[in-house]
Short mmCIF file of C-alpha atoms and ligand atoms in Angstrom, two decimals:
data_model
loop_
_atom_site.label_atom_id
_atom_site.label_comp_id
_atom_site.label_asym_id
_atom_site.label_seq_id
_atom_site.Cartn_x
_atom_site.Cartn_y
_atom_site.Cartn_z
CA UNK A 1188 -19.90 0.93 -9.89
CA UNK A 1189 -19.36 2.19 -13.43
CA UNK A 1190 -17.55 -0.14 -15.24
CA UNK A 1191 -16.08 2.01 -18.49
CA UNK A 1192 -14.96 0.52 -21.95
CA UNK A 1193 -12.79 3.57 -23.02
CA UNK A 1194 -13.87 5.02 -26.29
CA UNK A 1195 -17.49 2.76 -26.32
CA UNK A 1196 -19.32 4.84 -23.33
CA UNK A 1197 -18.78 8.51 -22.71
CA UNK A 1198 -19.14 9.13 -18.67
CA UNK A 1199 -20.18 12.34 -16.71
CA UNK A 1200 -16.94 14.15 -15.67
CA UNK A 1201 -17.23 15.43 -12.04
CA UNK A 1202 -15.74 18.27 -10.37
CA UNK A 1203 -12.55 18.64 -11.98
CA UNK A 1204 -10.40 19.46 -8.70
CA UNK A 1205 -11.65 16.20 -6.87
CA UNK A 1206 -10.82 13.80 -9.71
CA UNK A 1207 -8.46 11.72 -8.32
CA UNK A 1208 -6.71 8.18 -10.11
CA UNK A 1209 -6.39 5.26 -8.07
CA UNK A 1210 -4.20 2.78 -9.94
CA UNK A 1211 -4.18 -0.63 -8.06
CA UNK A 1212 -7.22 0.65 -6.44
CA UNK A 1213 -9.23 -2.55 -6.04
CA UNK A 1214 -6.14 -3.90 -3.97
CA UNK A 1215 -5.72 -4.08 -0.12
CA UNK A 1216 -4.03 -0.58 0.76
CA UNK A 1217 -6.35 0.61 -2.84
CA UNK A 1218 -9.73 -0.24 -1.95
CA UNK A 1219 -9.17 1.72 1.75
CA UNK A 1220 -7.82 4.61 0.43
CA UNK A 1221 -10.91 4.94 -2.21
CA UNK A 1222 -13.09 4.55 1.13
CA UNK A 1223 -11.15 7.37 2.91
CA UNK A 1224 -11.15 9.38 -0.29
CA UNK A 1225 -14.83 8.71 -1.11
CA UNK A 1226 -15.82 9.64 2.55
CA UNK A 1227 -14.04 12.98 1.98
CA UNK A 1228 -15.89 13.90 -0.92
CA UNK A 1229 -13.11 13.23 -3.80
CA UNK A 1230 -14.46 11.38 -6.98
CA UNK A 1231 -12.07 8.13 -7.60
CA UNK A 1232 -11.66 6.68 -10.61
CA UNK A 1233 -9.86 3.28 -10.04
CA UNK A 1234 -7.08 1.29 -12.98
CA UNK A 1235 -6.75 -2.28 -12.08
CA UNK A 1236 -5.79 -5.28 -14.21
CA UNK A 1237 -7.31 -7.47 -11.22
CA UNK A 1238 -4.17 -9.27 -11.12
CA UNK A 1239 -4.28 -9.73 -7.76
CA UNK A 1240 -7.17 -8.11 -6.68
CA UNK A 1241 -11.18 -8.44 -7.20
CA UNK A 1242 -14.19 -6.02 -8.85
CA UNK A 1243 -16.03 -7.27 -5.29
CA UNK A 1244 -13.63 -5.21 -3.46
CA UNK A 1245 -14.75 -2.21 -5.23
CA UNK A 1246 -18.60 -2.78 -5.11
CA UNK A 1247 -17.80 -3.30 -1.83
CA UNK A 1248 -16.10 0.34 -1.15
CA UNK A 1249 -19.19 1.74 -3.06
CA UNK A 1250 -21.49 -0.50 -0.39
CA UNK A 1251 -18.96 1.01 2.54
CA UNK A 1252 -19.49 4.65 1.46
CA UNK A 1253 -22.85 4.82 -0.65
CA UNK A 1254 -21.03 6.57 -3.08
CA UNK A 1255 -20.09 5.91 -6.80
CA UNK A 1256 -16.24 4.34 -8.01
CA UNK A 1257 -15.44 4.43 -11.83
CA UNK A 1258 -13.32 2.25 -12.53
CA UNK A 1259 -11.22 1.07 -15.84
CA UNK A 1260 -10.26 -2.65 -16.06
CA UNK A 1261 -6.93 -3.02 -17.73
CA UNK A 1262 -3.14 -2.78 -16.84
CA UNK A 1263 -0.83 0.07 -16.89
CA UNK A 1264 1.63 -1.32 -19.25
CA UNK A 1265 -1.43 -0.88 -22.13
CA UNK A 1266 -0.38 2.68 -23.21
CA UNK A 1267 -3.53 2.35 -25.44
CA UNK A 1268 -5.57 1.73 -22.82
CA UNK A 1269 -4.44 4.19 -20.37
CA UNK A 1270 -4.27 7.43 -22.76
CA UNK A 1271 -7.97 5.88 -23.54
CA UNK A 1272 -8.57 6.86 -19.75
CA UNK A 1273 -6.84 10.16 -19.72
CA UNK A 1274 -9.10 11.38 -22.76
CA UNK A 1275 -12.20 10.44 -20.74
CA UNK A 1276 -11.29 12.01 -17.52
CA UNK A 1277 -10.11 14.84 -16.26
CA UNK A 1278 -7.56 14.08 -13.47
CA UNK A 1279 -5.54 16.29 -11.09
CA UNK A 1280 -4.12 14.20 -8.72
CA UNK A 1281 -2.63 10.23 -9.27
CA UNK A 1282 -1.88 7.74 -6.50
CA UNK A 1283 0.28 5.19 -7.81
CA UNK A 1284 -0.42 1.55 -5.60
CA UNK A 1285 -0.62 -0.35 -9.09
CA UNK A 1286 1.91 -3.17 -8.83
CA UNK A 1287 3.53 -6.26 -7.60
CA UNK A 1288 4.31 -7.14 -4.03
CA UNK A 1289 5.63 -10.68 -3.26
CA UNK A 1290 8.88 -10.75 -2.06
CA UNK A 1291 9.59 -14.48 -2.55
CA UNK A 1292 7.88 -14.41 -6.21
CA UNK A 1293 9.79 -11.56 -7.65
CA UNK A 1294 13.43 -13.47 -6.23
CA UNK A 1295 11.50 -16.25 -8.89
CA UNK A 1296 10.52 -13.95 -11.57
CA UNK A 1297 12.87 -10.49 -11.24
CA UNK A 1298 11.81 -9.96 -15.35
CA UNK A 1299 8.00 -9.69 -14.58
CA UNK A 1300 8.48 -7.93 -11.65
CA UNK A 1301 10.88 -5.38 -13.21
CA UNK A 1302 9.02 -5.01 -16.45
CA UNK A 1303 5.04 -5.00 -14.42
CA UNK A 1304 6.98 -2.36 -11.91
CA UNK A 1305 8.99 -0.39 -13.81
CA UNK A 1306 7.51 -0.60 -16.97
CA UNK A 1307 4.12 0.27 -15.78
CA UNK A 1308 5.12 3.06 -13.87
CA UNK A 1309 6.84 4.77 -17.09
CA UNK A 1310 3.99 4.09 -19.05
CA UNK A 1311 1.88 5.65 -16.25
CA UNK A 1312 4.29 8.81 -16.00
CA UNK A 1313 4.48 9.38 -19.87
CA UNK A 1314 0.71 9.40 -20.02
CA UNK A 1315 0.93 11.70 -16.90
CA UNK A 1316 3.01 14.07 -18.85
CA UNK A 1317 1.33 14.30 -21.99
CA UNK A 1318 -2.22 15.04 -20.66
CA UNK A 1319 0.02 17.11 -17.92
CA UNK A 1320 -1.23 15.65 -14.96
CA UNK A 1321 1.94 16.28 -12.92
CA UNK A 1322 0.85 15.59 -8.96
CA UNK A 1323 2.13 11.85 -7.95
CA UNK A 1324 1.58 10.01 -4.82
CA UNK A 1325 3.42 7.02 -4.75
CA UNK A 1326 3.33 3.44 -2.65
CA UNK A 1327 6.86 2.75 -1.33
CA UNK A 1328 8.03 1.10 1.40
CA UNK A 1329 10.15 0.77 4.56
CA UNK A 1330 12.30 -2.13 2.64
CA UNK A 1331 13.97 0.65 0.96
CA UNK A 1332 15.82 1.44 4.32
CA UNK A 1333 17.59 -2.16 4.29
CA UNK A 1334 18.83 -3.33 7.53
CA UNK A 1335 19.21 0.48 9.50
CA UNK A 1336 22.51 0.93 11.60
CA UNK A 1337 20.04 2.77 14.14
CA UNK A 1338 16.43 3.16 15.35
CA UNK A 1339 13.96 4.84 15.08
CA UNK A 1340 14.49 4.90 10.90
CA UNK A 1341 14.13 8.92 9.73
CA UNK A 1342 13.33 9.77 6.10
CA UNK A 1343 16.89 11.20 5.75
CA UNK A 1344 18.68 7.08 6.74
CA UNK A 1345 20.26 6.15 3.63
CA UNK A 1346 18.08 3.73 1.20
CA UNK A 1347 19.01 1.47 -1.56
CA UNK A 1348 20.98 -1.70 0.41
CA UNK A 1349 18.01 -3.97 -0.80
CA UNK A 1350 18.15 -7.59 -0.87
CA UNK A 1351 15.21 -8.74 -2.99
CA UNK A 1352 14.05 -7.48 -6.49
CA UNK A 1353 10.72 -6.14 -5.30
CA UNK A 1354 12.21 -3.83 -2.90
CA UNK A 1355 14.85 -2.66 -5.92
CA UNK A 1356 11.65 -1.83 -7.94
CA UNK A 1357 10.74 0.46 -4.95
CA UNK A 1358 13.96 1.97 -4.87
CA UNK A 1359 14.60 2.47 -8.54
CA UNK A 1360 11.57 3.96 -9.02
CA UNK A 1361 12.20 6.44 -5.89
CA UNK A 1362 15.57 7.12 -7.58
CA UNK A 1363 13.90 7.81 -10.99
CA UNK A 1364 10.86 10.06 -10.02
CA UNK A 1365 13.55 12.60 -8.31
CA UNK A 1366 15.26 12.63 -11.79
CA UNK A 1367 11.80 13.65 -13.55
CA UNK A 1368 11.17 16.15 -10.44
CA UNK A 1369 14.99 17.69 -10.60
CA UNK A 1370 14.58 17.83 -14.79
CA UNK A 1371 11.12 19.04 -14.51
CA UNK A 1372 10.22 21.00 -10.73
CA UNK A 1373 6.27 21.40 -12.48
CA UNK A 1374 5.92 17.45 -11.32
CA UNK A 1375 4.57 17.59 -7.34
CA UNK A 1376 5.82 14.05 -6.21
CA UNK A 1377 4.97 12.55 -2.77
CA UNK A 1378 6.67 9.16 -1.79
CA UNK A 1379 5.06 7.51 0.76
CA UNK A 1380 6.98 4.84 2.63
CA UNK A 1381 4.64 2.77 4.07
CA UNK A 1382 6.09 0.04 6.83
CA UNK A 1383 4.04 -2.94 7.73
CA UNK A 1384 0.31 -2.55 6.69
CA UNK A 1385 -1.97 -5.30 8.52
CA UNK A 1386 -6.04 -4.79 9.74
CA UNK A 1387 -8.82 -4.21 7.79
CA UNK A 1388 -11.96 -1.93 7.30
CA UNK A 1389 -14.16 -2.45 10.60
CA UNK A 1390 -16.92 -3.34 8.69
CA UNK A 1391 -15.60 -6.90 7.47
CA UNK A 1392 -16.04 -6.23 4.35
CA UNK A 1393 -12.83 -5.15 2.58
CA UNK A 1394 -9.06 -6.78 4.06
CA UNK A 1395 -5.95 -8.52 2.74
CA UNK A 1396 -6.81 -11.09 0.45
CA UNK A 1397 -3.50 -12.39 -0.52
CA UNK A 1398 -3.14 -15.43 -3.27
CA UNK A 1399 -2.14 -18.78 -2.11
CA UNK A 1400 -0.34 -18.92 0.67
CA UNK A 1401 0.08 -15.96 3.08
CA UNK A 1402 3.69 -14.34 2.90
CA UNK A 1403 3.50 -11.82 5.21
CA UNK A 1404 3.15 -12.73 9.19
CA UNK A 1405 -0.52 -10.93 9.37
CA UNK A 1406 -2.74 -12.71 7.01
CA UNK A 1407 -0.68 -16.17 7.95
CA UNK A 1408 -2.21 -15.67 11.73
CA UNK A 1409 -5.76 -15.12 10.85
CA UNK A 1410 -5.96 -18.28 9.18
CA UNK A 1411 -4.30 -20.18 11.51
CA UNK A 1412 -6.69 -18.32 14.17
CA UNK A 1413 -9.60 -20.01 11.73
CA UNK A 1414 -8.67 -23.06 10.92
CA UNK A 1415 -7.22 -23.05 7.85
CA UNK A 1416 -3.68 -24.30 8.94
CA UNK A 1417 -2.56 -25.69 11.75
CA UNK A 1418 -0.12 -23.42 13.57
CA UNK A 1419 2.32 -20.59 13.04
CA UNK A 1420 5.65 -20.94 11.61
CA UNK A 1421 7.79 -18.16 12.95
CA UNK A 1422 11.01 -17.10 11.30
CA UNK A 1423 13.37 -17.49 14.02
CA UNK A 1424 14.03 -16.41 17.67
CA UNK A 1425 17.77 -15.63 17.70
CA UNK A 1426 17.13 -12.24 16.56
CA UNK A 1427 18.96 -9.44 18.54
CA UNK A 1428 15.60 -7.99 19.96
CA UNK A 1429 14.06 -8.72 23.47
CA UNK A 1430 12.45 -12.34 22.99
CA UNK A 1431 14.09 -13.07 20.02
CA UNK A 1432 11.46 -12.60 17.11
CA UNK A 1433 11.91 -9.51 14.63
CA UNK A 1434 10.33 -6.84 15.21
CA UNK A 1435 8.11 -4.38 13.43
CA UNK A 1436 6.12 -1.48 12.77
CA UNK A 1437 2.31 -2.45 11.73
CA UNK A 1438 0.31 0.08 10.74
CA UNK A 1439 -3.57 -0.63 10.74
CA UNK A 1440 -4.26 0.14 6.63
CA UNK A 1441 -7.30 2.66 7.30
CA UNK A 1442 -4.60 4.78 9.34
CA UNK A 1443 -2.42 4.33 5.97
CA UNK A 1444 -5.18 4.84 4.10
CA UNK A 1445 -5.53 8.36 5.63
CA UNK A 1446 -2.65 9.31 5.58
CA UNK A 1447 -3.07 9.17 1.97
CA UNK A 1448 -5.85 11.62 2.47
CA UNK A 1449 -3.56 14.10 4.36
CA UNK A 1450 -0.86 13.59 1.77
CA UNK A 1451 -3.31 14.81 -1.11
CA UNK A 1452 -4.51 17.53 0.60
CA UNK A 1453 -0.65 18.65 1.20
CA UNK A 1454 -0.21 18.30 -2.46
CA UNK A 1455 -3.45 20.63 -3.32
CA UNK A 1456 -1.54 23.03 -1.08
CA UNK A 1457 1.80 22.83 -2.94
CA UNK A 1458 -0.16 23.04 -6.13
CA UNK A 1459 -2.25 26.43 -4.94
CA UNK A 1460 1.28 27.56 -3.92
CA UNK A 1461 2.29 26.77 -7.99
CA UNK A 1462 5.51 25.31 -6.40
CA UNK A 1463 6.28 22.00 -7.46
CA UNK A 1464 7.99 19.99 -4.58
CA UNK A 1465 9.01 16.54 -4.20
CA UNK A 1466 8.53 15.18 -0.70
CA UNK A 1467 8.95 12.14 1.31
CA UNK A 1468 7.40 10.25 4.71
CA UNK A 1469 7.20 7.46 6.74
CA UNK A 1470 4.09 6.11 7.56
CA UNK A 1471 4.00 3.89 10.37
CA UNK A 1472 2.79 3.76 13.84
CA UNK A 1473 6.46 4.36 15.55
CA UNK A 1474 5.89 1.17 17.60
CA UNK A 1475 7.95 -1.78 17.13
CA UNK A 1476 5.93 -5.13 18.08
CA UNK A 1477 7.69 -9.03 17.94
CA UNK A 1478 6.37 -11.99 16.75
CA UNK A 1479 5.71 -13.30 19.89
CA UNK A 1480 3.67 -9.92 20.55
CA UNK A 1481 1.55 -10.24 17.83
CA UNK A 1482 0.41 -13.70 18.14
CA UNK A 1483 0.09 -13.03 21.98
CA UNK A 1484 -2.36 -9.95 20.64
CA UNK A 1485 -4.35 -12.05 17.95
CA UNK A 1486 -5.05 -15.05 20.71
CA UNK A 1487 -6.87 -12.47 23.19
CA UNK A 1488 -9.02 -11.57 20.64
CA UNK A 1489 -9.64 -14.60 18.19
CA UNK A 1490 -10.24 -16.22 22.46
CA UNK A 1491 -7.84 -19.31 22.19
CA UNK A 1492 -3.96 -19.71 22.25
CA UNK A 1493 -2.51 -20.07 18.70
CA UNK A 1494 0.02 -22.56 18.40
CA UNK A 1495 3.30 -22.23 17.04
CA UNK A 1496 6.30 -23.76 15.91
CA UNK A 1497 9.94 -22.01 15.55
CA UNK A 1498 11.81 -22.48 12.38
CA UNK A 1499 14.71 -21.31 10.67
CA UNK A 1500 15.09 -17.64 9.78
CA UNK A 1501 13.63 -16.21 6.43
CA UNK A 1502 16.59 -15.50 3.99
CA UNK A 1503 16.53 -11.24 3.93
CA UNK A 1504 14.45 -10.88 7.03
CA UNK A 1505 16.13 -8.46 9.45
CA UNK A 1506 15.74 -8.39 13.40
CA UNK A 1507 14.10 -5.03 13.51
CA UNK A 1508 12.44 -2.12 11.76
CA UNK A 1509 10.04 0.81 13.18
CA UNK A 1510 9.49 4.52 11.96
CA UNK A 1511 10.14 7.75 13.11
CA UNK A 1512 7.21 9.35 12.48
CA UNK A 1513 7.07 13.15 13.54
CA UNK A 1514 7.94 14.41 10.05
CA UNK A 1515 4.55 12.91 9.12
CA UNK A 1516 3.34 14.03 11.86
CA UNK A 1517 4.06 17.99 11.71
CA UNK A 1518 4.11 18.39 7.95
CA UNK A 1519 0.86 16.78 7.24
CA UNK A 1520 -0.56 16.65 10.38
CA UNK A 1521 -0.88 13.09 10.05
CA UNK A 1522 -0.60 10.33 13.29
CA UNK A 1523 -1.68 6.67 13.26
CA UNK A 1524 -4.31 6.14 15.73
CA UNK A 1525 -5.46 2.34 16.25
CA UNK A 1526 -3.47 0.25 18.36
CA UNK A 1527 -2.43 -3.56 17.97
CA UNK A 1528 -5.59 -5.02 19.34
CA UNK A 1529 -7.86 -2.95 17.12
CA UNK A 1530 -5.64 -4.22 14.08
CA UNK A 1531 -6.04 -7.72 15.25
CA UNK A 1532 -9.42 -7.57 15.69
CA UNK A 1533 -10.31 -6.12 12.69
CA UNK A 1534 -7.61 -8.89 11.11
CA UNK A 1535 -10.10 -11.38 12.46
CA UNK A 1536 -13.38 -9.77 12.03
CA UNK A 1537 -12.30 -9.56 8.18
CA UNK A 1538 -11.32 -13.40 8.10
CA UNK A 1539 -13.85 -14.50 9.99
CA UNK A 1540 -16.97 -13.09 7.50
CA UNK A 1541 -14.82 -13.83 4.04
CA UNK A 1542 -13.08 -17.09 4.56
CA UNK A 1543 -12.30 -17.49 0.73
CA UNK A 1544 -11.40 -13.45 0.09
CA UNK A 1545 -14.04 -12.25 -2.31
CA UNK A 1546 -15.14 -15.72 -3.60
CA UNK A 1547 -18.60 -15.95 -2.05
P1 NAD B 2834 -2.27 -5.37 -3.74
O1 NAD B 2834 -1.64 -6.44 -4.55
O2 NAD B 2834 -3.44 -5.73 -2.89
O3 NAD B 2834 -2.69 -4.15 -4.70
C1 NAD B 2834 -1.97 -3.83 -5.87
C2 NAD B 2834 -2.98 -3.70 -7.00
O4 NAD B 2834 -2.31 -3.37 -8.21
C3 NAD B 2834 -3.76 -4.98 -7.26
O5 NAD B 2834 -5.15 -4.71 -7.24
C4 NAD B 2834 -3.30 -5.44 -8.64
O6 NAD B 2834 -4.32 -6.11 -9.34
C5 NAD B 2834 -2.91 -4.12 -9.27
N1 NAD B 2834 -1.92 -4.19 -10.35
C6 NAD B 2834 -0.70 -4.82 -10.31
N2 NAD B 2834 -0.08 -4.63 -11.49
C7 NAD B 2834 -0.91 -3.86 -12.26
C8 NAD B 2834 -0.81 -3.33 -13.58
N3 NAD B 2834 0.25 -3.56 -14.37
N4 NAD B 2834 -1.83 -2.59 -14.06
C9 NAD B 2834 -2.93 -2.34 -13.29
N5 NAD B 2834 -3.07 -2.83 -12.04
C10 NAD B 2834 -2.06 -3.58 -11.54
O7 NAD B 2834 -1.14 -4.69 -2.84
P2 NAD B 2834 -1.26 -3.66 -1.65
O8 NAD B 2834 -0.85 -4.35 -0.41
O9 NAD B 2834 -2.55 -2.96 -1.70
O10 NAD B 2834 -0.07 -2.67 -2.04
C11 NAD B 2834 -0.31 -1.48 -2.77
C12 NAD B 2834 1.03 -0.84 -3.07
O11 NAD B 2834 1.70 -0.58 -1.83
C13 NAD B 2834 1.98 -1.71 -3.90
O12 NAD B 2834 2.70 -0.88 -4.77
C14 NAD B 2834 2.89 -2.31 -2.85
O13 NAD B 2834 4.14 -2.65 -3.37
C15 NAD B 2834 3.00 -1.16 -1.86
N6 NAD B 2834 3.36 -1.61 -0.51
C16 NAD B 2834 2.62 -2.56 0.09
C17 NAD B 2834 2.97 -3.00 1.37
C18 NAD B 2834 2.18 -4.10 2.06
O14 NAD B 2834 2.66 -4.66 3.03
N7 NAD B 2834 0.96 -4.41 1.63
C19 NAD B 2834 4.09 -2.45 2.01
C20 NAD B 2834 4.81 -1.45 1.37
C21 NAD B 2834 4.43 -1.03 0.10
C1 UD1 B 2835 7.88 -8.15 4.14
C2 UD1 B 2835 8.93 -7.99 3.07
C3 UD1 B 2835 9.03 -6.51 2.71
C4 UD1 B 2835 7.66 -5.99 2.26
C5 UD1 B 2835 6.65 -6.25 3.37
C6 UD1 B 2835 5.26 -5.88 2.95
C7 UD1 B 2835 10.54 -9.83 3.31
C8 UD1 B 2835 11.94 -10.20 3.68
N1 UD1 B 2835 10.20 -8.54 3.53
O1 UD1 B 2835 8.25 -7.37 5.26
O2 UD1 B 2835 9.97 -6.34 1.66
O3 UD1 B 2835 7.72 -4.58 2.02
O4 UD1 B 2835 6.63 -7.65 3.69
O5 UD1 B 2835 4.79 -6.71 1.93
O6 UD1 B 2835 9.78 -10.65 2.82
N2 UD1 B 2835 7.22 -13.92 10.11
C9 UD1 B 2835 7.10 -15.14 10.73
N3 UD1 B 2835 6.27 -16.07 10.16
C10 UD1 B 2835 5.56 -15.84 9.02
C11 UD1 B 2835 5.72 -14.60 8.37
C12 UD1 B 2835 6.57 -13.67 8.94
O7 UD1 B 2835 7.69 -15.39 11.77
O8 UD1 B 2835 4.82 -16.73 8.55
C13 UD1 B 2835 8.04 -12.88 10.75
C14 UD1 B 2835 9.17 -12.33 9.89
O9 UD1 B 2835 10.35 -13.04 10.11
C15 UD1 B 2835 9.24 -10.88 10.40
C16 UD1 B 2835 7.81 -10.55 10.81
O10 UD1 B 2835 7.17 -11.82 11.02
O11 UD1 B 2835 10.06 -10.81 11.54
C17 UD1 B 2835 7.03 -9.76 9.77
O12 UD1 B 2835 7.12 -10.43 8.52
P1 UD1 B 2835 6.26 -9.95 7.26
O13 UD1 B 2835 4.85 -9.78 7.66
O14 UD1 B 2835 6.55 -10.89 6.13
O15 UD1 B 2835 6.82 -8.49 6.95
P2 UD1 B 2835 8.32 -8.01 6.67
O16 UD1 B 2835 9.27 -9.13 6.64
O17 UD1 B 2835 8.62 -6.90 7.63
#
């Protein structure tokens, strides 16, 4: 891995059409995107403050694909520092993952959410601008839907009923890339809306590697399934949904992760066509799976029963959420493909071999 102090050490550009920025590429959804990308031939250059993330995970991408990542240490709300970046690379395409995700923390700390969010992303898009890079991917997600009056959830349900200040960051930010795309049609904007991300690169070596204590259901599992605590709390079973538990869409992240891919190579189409376009999907599997479900899945293959315990609901949770997917499907010719033991297993397989997340 390169690791580039702007303005001290000039680097090789590469092929100009296959430069591609990753910002928040050492994270989870990140760091198997710059596999997918690598593996296709692009050249990544990754922006990462490390904030909740590791420089492992990116030697460990170049160890996955034998290739090279350049990457910049430093956050996106340095303007300094990222016009430092534009001047040393030539860049065609951005994806955007670069931010914060914890529901529960940003209810604690809306400001730094708002201003790391928000702030970073018009930093990023100003840069974008003035170097006229103008071709956007960008991480949303299915909490922009709310609680849907009907199922499966199409790209066209209405968005913005939110109930936490992360998922408003998601939404605003939706809401203000179609005003730069309707003032400016040059800007090629993809919003991705990703629903519940879980599994892990099948060999071990990059996965979730959230701080303190696991949030989301996925990541809570595999350490139960190892040890680390003693049983799973779930969130309620009074939910209006067959046993109860809420239900949703997981998406193994290397299926995200190229459907990234496909997305890019959409956008290199709209950009041959000189057409700027803004354009939205859902990327899940279409599946709905429950609680129950999941931790019946993750026992078969971690070989032993996990135990649970029922508590109250989570404040904001709803009982169910899964994608439609077929605009995904016949516009970018895109389709998940592992199913929920394969994310399990590669859940476990990833816990298993890094028991502290990159701390060896
Ligand atoms: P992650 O925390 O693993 O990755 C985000 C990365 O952004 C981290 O490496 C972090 O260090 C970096 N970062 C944060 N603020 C930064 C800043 N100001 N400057 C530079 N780098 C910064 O999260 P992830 O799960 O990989 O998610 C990636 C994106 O996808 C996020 O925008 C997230 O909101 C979105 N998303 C995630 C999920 C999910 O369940 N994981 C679901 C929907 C949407
Ligand atoms: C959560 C966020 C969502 C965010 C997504 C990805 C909330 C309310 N929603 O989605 O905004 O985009 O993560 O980061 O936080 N569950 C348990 N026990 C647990 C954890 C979860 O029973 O320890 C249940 C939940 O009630 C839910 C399901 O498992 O029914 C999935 O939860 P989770 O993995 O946190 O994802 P979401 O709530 O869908």
């Amino acid at each position: 891995m390169s690791v580039v102090c702007t303005g001290i050490i000039m680097i090789q550009k590469s092929n100009l059409e296959k430069n591609i920025l990753i910002t928040g590429g050492a994270g989870f959804i990140g760091s198997h995107t710059c596999v997918e990308l690598l593996q296709k031939g692009y050249h990544v250059i990754v922006v990462d403050n490390l904030v909740n993330s590791s420089a492992e995970a990116l030697k460990r991408v170049e160890e996955i694909t034998g290739k090279k990542v350049t990457f910049y240490k430093g956050s996106l709300l340095d303007k300094e520092f990222l016009e430092n970046v534009f001047q040393s690379e030539l860049f065609h395409y951005v994806i955007h993952f670069a931010g914060l995700k914890a529901v529960g923390e940003s209810a604690l700390k809306p400001l730094e959410y708002y201003q790391n969010n928000l702030t970073g992303s018009f930093v990023l898009l100003e840069v974008m601008r003035k170097y006229k890079v103008k071709n956007l991917i960008f991480s949303s997600s299915a909490t922009v839907y709310g609680k849907p009056n009907t199922l499966p959830i199409t790209e066209d349900f209405p968005v913005g009923c939110v109930t936490n200040p992360y998922g408003r960051t998601k939404f605003f930010l939706e809401e203000i890339f179609r005003d730069i795309y309707n003032a400016d049609q040059e800007w090629n904007i993809i919003l991705l809306r990703y629903f519940n991300p879980i599994g892990a690169h099948e060999s071990g070596l990059i996965g979730e590697n959230p701080n303190g204590i696991p949030n989301n259901l996925l990541p809570y599992v595999a350490r139960v399934a190892v040890g680390t605590y003693p049983y799973i709390r779930i969130y309620g079973n009074n939910y209006n949904t067959p046993d109860g538990t809420g239900v949703r869409d997981y998406i193994h992240v290397v299926d995200l992760a190229k459907g990234h891919v496909k997305a890019l190579e959409k956008m290199e189409k709209d950009v041959d066509s000189r057409n700027g376009i803004m354009r939205i999907y859902n990327l899940g599997t279409g599946i709905g799976y429950s609680v129950f479900d999941i931790i019946r899945a993750f026992s078969k293959i971690c070989g032993r029963r996990l135990p649970y315990r029922v508590e109250e609901r989570r404040a904001g949770d709803i009982d169910v959420c899964y994608a439609d997917t077929t605009k995904a499907q016949q516009e970018l010719g895109w389709k998940a493909e592992f199913d929920l033991e394969r994310m399990c297993k590669d859940t476990y397989r990833w816990q298993v071999m890094n028991p502290n997340g990159y701390v060896k």
